[in-house]
Structures are given as C-alpha cells and as structure tokens.
mmCIF file of C-alpha atoms and ligand atoms in Angstrom:
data_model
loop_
_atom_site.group_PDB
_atom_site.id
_atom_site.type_symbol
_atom_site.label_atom_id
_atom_site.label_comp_id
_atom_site.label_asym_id
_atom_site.label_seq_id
_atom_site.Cartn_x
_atom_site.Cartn_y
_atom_site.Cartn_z
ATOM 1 C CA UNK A 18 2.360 0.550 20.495
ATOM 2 C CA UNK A 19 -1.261 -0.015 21.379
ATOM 3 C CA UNK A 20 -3.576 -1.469 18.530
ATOM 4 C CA UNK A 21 -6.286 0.536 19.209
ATOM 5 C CA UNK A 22 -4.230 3.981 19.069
ATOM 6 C CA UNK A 23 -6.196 6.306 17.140
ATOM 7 C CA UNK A 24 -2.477 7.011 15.326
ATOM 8 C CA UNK A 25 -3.024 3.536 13.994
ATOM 9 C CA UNK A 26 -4.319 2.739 10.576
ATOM 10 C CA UNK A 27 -4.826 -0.360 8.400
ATOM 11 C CA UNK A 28 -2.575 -1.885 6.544
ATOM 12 C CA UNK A 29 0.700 -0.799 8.433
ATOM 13 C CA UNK A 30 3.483 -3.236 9.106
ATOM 14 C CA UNK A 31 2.801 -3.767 12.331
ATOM 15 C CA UNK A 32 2.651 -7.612 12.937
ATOM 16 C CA UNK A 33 5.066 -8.272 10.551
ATOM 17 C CA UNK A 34 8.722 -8.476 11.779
ATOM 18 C CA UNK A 35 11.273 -7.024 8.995
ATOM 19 C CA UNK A 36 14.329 -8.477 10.589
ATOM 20 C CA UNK A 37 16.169 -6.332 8.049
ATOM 21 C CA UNK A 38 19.622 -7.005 9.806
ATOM 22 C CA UNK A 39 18.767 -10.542 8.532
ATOM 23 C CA UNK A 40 19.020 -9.718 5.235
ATOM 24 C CA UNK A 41 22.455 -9.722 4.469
ATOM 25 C CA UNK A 42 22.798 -12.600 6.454
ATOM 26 C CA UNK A 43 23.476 -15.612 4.012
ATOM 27 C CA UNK A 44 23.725 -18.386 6.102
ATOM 28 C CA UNK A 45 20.568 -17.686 7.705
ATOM 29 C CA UNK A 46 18.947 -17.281 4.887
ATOM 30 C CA UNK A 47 19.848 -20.181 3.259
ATOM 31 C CA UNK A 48 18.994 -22.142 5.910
ATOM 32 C CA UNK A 49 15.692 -20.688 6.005
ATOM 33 C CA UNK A 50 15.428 -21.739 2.178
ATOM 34 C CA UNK A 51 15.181 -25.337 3.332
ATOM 35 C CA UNK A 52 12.959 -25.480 6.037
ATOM 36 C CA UNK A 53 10.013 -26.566 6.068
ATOM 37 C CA UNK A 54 8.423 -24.333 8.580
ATOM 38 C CA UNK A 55 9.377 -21.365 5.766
ATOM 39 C CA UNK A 56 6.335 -20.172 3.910
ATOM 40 C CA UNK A 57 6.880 -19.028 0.369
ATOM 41 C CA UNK A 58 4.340 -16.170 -1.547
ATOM 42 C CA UNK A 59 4.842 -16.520 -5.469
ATOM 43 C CA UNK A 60 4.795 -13.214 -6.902
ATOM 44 C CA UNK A 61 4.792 -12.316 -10.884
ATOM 45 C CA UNK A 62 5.167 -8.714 -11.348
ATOM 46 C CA UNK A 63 2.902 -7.058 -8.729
ATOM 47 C CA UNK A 64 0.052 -10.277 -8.688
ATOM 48 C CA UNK A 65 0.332 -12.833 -6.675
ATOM 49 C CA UNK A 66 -0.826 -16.805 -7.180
ATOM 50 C CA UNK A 67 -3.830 -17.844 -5.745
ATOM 51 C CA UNK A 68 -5.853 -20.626 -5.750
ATOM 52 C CA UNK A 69 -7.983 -20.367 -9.251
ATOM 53 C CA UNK A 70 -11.250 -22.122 -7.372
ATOM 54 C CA UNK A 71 -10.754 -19.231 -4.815
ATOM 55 C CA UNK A 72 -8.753 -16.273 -5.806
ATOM 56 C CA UNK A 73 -8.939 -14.284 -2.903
ATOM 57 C CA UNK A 74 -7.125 -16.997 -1.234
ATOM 58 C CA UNK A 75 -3.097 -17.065 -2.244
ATOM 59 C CA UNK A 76 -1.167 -20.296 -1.910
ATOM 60 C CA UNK A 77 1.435 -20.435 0.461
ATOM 61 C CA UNK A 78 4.351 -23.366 0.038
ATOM 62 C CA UNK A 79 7.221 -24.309 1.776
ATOM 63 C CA UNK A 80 10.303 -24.329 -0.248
ATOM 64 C CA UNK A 81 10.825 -27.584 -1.127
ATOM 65 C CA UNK A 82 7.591 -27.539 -3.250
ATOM 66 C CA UNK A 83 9.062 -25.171 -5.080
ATOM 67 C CA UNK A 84 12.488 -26.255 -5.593
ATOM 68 C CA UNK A 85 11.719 -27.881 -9.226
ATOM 69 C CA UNK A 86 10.071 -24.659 -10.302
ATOM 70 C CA UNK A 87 12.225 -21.960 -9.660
ATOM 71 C CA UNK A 88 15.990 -20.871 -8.179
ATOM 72 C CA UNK A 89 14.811 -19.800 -4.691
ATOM 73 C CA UNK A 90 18.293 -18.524 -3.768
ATOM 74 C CA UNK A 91 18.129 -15.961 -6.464
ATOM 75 C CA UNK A 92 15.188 -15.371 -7.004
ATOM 76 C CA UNK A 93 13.460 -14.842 -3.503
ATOM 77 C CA UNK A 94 12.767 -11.662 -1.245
ATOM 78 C CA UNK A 95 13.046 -11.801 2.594
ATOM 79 C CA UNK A 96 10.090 -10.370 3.261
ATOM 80 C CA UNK A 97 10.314 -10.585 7.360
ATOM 81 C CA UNK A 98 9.195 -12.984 9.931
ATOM 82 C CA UNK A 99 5.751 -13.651 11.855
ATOM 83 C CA UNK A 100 5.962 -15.089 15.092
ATOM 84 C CA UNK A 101 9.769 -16.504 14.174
ATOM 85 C CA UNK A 102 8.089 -17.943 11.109
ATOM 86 C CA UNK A 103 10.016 -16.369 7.655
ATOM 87 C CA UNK A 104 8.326 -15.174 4.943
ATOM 88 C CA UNK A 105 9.096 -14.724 1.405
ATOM 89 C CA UNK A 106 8.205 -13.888 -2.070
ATOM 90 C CA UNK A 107 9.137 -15.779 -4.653
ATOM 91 C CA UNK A 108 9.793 -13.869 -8.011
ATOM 92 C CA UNK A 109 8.803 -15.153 -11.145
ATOM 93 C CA UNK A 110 10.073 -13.374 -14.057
ATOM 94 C CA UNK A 111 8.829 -15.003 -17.456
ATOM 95 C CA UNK A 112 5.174 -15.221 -18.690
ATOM 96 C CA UNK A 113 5.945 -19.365 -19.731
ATOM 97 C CA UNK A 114 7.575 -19.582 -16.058
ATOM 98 C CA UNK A 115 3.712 -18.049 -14.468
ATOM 99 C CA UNK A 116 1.684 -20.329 -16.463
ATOM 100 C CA UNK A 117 3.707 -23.558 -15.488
ATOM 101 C CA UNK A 118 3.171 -22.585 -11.978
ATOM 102 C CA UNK A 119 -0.415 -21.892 -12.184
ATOM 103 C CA UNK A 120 -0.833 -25.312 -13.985
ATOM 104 C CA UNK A 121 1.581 -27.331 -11.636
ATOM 105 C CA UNK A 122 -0.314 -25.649 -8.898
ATOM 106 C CA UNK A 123 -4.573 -25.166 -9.849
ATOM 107 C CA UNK A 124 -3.429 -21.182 -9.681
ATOM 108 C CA UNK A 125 -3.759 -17.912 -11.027
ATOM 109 C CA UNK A 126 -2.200 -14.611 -10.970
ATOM 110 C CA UNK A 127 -4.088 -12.333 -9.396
ATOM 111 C CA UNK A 128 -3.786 -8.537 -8.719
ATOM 112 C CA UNK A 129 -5.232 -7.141 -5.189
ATOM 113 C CA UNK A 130 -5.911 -10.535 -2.999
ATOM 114 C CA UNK A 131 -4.315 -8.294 -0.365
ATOM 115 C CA UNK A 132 -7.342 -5.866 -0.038
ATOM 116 C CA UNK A 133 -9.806 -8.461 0.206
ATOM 117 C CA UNK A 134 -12.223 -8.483 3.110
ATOM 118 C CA UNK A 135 -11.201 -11.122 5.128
ATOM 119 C CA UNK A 136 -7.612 -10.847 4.956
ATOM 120 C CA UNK A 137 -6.443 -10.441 8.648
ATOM 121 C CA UNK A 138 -4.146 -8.091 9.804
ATOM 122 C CA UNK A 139 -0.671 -9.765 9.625
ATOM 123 C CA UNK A 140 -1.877 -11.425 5.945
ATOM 124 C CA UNK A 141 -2.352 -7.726 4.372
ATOM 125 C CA UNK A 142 1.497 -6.859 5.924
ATOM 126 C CA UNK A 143 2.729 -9.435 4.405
ATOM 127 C CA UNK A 144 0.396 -10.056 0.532
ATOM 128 C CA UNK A 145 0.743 -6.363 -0.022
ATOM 129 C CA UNK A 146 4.390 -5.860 0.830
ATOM 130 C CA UNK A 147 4.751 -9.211 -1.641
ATOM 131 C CA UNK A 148 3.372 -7.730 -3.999
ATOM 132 C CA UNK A 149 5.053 -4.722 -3.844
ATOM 133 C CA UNK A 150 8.301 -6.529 -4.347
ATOM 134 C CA UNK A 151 6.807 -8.331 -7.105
ATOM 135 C CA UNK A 152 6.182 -5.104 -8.776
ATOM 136 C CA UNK A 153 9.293 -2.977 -8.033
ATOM 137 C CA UNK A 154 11.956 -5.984 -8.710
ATOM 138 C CA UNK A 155 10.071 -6.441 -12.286
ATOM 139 C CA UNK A 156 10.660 -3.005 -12.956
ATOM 140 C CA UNK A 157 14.632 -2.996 -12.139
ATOM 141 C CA UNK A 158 16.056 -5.913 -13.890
ATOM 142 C CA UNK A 159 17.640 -2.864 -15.985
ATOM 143 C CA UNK A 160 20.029 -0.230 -14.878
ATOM 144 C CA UNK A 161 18.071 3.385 -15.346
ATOM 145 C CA UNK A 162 21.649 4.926 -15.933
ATOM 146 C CA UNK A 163 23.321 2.588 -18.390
ATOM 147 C CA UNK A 164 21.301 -0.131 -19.412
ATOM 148 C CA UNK A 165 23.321 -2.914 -17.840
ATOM 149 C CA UNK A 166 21.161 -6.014 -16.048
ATOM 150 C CA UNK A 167 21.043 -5.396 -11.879
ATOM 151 C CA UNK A 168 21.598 -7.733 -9.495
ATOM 152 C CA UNK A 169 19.695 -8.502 -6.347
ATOM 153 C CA UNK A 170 21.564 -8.184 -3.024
ATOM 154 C CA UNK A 171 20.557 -8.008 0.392
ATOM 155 C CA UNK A 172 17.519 -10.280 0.300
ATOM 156 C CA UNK A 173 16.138 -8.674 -2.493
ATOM 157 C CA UNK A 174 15.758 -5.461 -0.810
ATOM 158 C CA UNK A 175 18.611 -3.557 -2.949
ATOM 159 C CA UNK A 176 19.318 -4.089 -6.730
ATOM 160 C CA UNK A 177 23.028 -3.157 -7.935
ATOM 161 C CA UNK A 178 23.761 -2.294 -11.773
ATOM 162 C CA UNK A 179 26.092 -5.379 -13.087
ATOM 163 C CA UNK A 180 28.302 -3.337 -14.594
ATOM 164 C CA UNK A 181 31.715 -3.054 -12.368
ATOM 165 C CA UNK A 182 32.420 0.873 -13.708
ATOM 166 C CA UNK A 183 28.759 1.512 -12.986
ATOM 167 C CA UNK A 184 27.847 -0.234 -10.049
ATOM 168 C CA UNK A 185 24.711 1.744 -9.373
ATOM 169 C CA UNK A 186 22.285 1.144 -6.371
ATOM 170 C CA UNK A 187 18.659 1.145 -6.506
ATOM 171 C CA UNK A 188 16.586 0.685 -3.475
ATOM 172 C CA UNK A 189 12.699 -0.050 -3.229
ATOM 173 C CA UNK A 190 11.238 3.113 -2.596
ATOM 174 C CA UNK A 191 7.697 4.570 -2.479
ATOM 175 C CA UNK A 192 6.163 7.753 -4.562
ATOM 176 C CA UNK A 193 4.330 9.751 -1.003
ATOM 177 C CA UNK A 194 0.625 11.297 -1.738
ATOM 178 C CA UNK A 195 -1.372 13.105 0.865
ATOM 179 C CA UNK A 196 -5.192 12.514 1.661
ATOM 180 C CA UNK A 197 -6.559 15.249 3.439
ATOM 181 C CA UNK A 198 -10.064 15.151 5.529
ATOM 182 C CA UNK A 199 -11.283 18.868 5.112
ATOM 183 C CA UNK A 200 -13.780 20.648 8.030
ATOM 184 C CA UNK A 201 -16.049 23.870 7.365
ATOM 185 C CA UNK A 202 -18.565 24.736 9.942
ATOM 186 C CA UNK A 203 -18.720 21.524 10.638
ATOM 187 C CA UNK A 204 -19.196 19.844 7.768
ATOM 188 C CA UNK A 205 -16.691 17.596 5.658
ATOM 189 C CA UNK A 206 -15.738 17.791 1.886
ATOM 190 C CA UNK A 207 -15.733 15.228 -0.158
ATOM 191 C CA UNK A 208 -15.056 14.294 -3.732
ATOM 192 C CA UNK A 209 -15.800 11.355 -6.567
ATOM 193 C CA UNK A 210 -13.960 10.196 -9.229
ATOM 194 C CA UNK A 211 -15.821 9.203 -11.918
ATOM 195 C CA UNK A 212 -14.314 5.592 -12.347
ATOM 196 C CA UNK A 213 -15.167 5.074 -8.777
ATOM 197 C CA UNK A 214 -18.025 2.646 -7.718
ATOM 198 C CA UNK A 215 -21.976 4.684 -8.011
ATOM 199 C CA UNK A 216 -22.327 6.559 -5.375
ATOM 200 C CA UNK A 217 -18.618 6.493 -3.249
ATOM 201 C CA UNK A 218 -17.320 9.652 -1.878
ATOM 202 C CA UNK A 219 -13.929 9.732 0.249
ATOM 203 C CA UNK A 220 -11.231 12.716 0.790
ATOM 204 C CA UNK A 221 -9.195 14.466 -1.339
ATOM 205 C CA UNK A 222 -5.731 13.046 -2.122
ATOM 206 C CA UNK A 223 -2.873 13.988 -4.507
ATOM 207 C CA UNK A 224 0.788 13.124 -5.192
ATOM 208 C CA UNK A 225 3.852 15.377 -3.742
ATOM 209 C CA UNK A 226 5.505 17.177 -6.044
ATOM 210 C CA UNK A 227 9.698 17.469 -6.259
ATOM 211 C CA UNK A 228 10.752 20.375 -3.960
ATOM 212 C CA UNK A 229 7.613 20.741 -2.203
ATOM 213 C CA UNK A 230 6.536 20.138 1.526
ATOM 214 C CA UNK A 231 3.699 17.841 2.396
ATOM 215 C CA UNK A 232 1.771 20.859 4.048
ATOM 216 C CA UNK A 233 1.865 22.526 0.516
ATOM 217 C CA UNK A 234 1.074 19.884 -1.425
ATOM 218 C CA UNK A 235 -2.391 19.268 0.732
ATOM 219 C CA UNK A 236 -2.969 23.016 0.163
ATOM 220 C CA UNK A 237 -2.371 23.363 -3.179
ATOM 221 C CA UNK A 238 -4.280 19.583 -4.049
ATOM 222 C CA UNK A 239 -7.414 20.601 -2.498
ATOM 223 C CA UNK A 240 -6.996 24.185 -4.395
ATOM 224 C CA UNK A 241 -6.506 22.426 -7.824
ATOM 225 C CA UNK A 242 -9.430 19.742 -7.210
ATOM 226 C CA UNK A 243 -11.798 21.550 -5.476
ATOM 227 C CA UNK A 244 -10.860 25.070 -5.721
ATOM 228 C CA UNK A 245 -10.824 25.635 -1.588
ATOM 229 C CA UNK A 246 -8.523 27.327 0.344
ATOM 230 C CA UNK A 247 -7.174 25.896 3.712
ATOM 231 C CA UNK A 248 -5.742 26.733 7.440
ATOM 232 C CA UNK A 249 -4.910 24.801 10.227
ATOM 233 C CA UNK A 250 -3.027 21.465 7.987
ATOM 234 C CA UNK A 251 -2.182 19.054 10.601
ATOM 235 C CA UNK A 252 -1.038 15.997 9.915
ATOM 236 C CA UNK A 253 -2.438 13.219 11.293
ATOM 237 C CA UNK A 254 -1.216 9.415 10.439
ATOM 238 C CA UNK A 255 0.544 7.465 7.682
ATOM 239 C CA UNK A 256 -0.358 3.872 5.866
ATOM 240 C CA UNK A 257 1.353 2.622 3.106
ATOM 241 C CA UNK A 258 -0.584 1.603 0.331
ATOM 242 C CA UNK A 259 0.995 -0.791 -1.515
ATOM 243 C CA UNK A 260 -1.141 -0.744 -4.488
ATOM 244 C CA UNK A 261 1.393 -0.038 -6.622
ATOM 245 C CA UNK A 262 3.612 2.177 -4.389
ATOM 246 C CA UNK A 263 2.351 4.861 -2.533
ATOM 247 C CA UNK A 264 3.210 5.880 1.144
ATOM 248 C CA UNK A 265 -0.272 8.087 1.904
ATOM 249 C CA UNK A 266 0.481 11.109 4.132
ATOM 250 C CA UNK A 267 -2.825 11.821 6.017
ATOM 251 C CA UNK A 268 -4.063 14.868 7.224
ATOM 252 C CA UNK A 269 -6.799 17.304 8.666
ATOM 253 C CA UNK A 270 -7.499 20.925 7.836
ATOM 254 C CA UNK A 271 -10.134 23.634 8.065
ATOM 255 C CA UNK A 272 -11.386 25.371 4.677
ATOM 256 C CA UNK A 273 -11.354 29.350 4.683
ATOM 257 C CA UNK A 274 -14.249 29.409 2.184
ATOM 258 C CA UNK A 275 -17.066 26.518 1.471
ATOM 259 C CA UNK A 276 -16.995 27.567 -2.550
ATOM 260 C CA UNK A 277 -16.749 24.966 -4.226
ATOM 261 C CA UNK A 278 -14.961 24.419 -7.827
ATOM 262 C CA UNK A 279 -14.132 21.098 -9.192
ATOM 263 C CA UNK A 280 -11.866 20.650 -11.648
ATOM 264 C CA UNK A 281 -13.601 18.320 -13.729
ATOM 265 C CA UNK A 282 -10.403 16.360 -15.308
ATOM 266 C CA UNK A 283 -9.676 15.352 -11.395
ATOM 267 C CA UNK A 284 -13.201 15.176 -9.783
ATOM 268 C CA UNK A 285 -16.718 14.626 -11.329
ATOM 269 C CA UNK A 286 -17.799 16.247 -8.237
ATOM 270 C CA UNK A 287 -17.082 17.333 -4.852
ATOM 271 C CA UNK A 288 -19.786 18.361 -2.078
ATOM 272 C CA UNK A 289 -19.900 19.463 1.776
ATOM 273 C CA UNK A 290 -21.515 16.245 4.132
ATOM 274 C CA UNK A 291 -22.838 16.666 8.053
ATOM 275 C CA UNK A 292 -21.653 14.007 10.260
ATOM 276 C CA UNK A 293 -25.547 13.042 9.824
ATOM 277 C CA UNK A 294 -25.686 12.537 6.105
ATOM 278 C CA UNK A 295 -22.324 10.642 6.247
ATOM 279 C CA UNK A 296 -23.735 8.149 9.428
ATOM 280 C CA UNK A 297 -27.259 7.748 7.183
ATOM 281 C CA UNK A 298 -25.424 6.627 4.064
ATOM 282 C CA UNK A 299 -21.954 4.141 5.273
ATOM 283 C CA UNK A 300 -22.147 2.673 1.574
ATOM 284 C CA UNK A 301 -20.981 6.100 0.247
ATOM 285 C CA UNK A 302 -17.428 4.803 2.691
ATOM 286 C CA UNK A 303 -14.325 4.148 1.196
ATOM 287 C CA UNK A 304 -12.648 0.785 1.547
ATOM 288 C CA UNK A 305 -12.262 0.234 5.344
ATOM 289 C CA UNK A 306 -8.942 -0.757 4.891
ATOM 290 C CA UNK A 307 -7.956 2.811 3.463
ATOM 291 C CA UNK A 308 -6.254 5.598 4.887
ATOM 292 C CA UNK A 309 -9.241 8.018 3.942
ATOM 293 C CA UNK A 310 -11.757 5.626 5.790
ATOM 294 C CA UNK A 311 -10.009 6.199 8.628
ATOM 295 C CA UNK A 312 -9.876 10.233 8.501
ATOM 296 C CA UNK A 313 -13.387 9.900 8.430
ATOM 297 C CA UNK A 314 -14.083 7.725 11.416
ATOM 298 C CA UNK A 315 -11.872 9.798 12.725
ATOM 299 C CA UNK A 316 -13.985 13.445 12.305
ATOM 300 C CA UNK A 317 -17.352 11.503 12.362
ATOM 301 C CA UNK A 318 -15.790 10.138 16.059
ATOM 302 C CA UNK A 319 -14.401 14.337 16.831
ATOM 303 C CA UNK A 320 -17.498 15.573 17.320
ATOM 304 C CA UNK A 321 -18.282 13.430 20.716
ATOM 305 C CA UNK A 322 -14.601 14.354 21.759
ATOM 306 C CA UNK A 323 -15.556 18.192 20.520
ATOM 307 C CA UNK A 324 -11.855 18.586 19.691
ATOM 308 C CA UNK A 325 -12.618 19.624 15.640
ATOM 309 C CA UNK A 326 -15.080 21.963 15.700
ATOM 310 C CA UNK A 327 -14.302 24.781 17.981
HETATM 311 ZN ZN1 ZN B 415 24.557 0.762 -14.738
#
C-alpha cells in the first residue's frame, strides 16, 4: 500500500504491526515483559499518562520502571510492534493506583493526547488504539450475561466470563457510523453542531442502526439531519476513530433536491458551500486528522480531476 493513496486516511493502523498471532504466545510475551527495548503506554480507563509539564506528550517506560507499580503480566495489552519494537498498554484499574503513578511519575491522566497536532503517524496508531483498550477493558471487568468478573486472555485482546458454566467471550469491538460528503450542482453540504468550535462546518455523520446496511443508514442520516434526499452513495474509505469506539464508514453521494431542513435537536444548521467559499475560509475545516477532512480534500481536489461533477 502506497501512503499517498487517495484510499488512505489518517489515523489508520498502518505503521503499526499487530502481530496478533503473537498474542497467545506466552513465552514471547513474557519475554518481551522484561526487556528493556519494550516500551510501555499507561492507560486508566480511556486517558492515558502524560507528562503534567506537557500533556500532550505521554510517557513511555520500559517495564522494569514499572515493575513496583503494577502486575504487568496481568494487567498489560499487546498492543503490536513498530519496527520489531513491542508496544503495550498498561492498565490501571483503581483511582488510588492512577494517582500513585502520576505522583511517582510528574504525570497526569489525560483524555485525547492522541489527536494532538504533532503526533506523527505511527504515535496516533499506537496512543489511540491504547486508549481504546484502556476504555473497553474498564468497561468488561463484569460479565454482561451473569455478573461474574472476566478474565483477560490473549494479550488482552479477548475477555472470558470467570465463571466455568458461563464461560462467555467478549471481544473488543467497535460501534460503525458513516460520514457522508454530499454534492448538488456542485456544491457541498455541510452541517454544525452547536457544541462545536464558532464557526466549524464538516459532513454529515450518524451511527448504523441494527439490521440496516451502511448505504441506508447514509440515506436515511442525511434525511433525518438535513431533510435531503440522495442517489449515487458510494463509499469511499474507512478510519477508525478511536475516540471512544467508532469505526467511521465514509462516503460520497449526490442530493436529488438542495431543500434544506435541519432538524434542530441534531444540527443548529446546515448550508450548501462552492469549492470557492470552502478554499476562502480553511478555519471552517474539521480536524485534519478526521475522516470528514479528508472527504473534503477529497471533492475540493474532484473538481481538477472533473470526476464529481458530471
Ligand atoms: Zn458470565
């Protein structure tokens, strides 16, 4: 895969090697527990510990600095490897356990280091997916069927109910949304949520519903939001977005009528932009790191390749 494929968007594992045949590979792991070239993440529920003089900069240990604190065998997720280095997050459970660490270490927990601006590529892989496991595995401890405390197996990528009748599984999984960039003569819609920064527009996006496809639920999103009708849904790339859970589902389409009507519980408003107005005003951009930045670049760039609106 080429970097620059226009398939490609931020925040995709791409540098980061999941070695997931690893995972239930004790021995390995073990050993990887104790070396020195191992770089440990320390998660507490989805927020991660960074430096409290810099918090958009986490700390990073090797395990043995850790090895006071905090059971590493049980309590750590292979997160993957880097260049043959190995990753993990550590998980720490209790609130008394956090603070200790952020004393013992000048840190703090903090909640999106991962989106920061100068994160590079292979960091983000890594911080968000670290954070992810933060956040799912504190949300587990507890069978959903019976109650019973789980257990972590395979690396901390699977989480099995304790009790022996029981024995249920539960894997890390991710809720999928679509984000859809819609066209009309040329122009592109896009909404604001009130709670969003002044002045920030970006696409429509929405959760899938049980029992639907992804093509219907960008149809029927952008009908509930905005009140538009679409044709032509093609889908168009993927990101995860880690912040909790979702797996965005991006898209294209082409509205069948330019009326617009908001629903005002979703939107506080929603308006048709030229490729003009959009290029004049780049603050009104998402966060480059997102999906829906990308579906923009992505029609703004169109109209020199003349592929969107004919
Ligand atoms: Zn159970």
């Amino acid at each position: 895969m080429n970097d620059t494929s226009p398939n490609r968007t931020p925040l995709s594992p791409y540098f980061l090697d999941r070695a997931s045949t690893l995972r239930d590979q004790p021995d390995w792991l073990e050993t990887q527990l104790k070396s020195d070239t191992t770089r440990c993440l320390i998660v507490h529920g989805a927020q991660l510990l960074c430096r409290a003089n810099a918090p958009e900069h986490p700390i990073i240990l090797a395990p043995k600095a850790l090895e006071s604190v905090l059971q590493l065998s049980a309590d750590s997720v292979f997160l993957g490897t880097v260049e043959g280095i190995a990753y993990f997050a550590v998980l720490v459970q209790s609130a008394e356990q956090a603070a200790q660490l952020c004393q013992q270490f000048s840190g703090s927990f903090e909640p999106s280091v991962s989106r920061a601006p100068h994160m590079e590529r292979a960091d983000k892989d890594i911080l968000s997916l670290a954070c992810f496991m933060g956040y799912w595995h504190s949300r587990h401890r507890h069978c959903g069927k019976c109650g019973s405390q789980t257990t972590v197996v395979s690396a901390g990528h699977h989480r099995i109910c304790s009790d022996s009748e029981c024995a249920q599984h539960f894997f890390p999984n991710m809720d999928p949304a679509v984000i859809v960039l819609v066209e009309h003569d040329g122009r592109a819609l896009l909404g604001r949520q009130a709670r969003w920064r002044e002045g920030m527009y970006s696409t429509l996006a929405g959760f899938v519903e049980p029992g639907e496809t992804i093509e219907a639920a960008v149809a029927r999103e952008v009908h509930e939001e905005a009140g538009i009708p679409l044709e032509a849904i093609e889908y168009q790339s993927s990101q995860s977005w880690l912040f909790p859970n979702s797996l965005m589902l991006g898209f294209k389409a082409k509205a069948t009528s330019p009326e617009i009507t908001i629903d005002p519980n979703e939107l506080e408003s929603a308006a048709w932009f030229t490729r003009e107005q959009v290029r004049a005003n780049p603050d009104m951009l998402p966060n480059k790191a997102s999906i829906s930045y990308a579906l923009i670049q992505s029609w703004l760039q169109s109209e020199d390749r003349g592929v969107m609106d004919q």
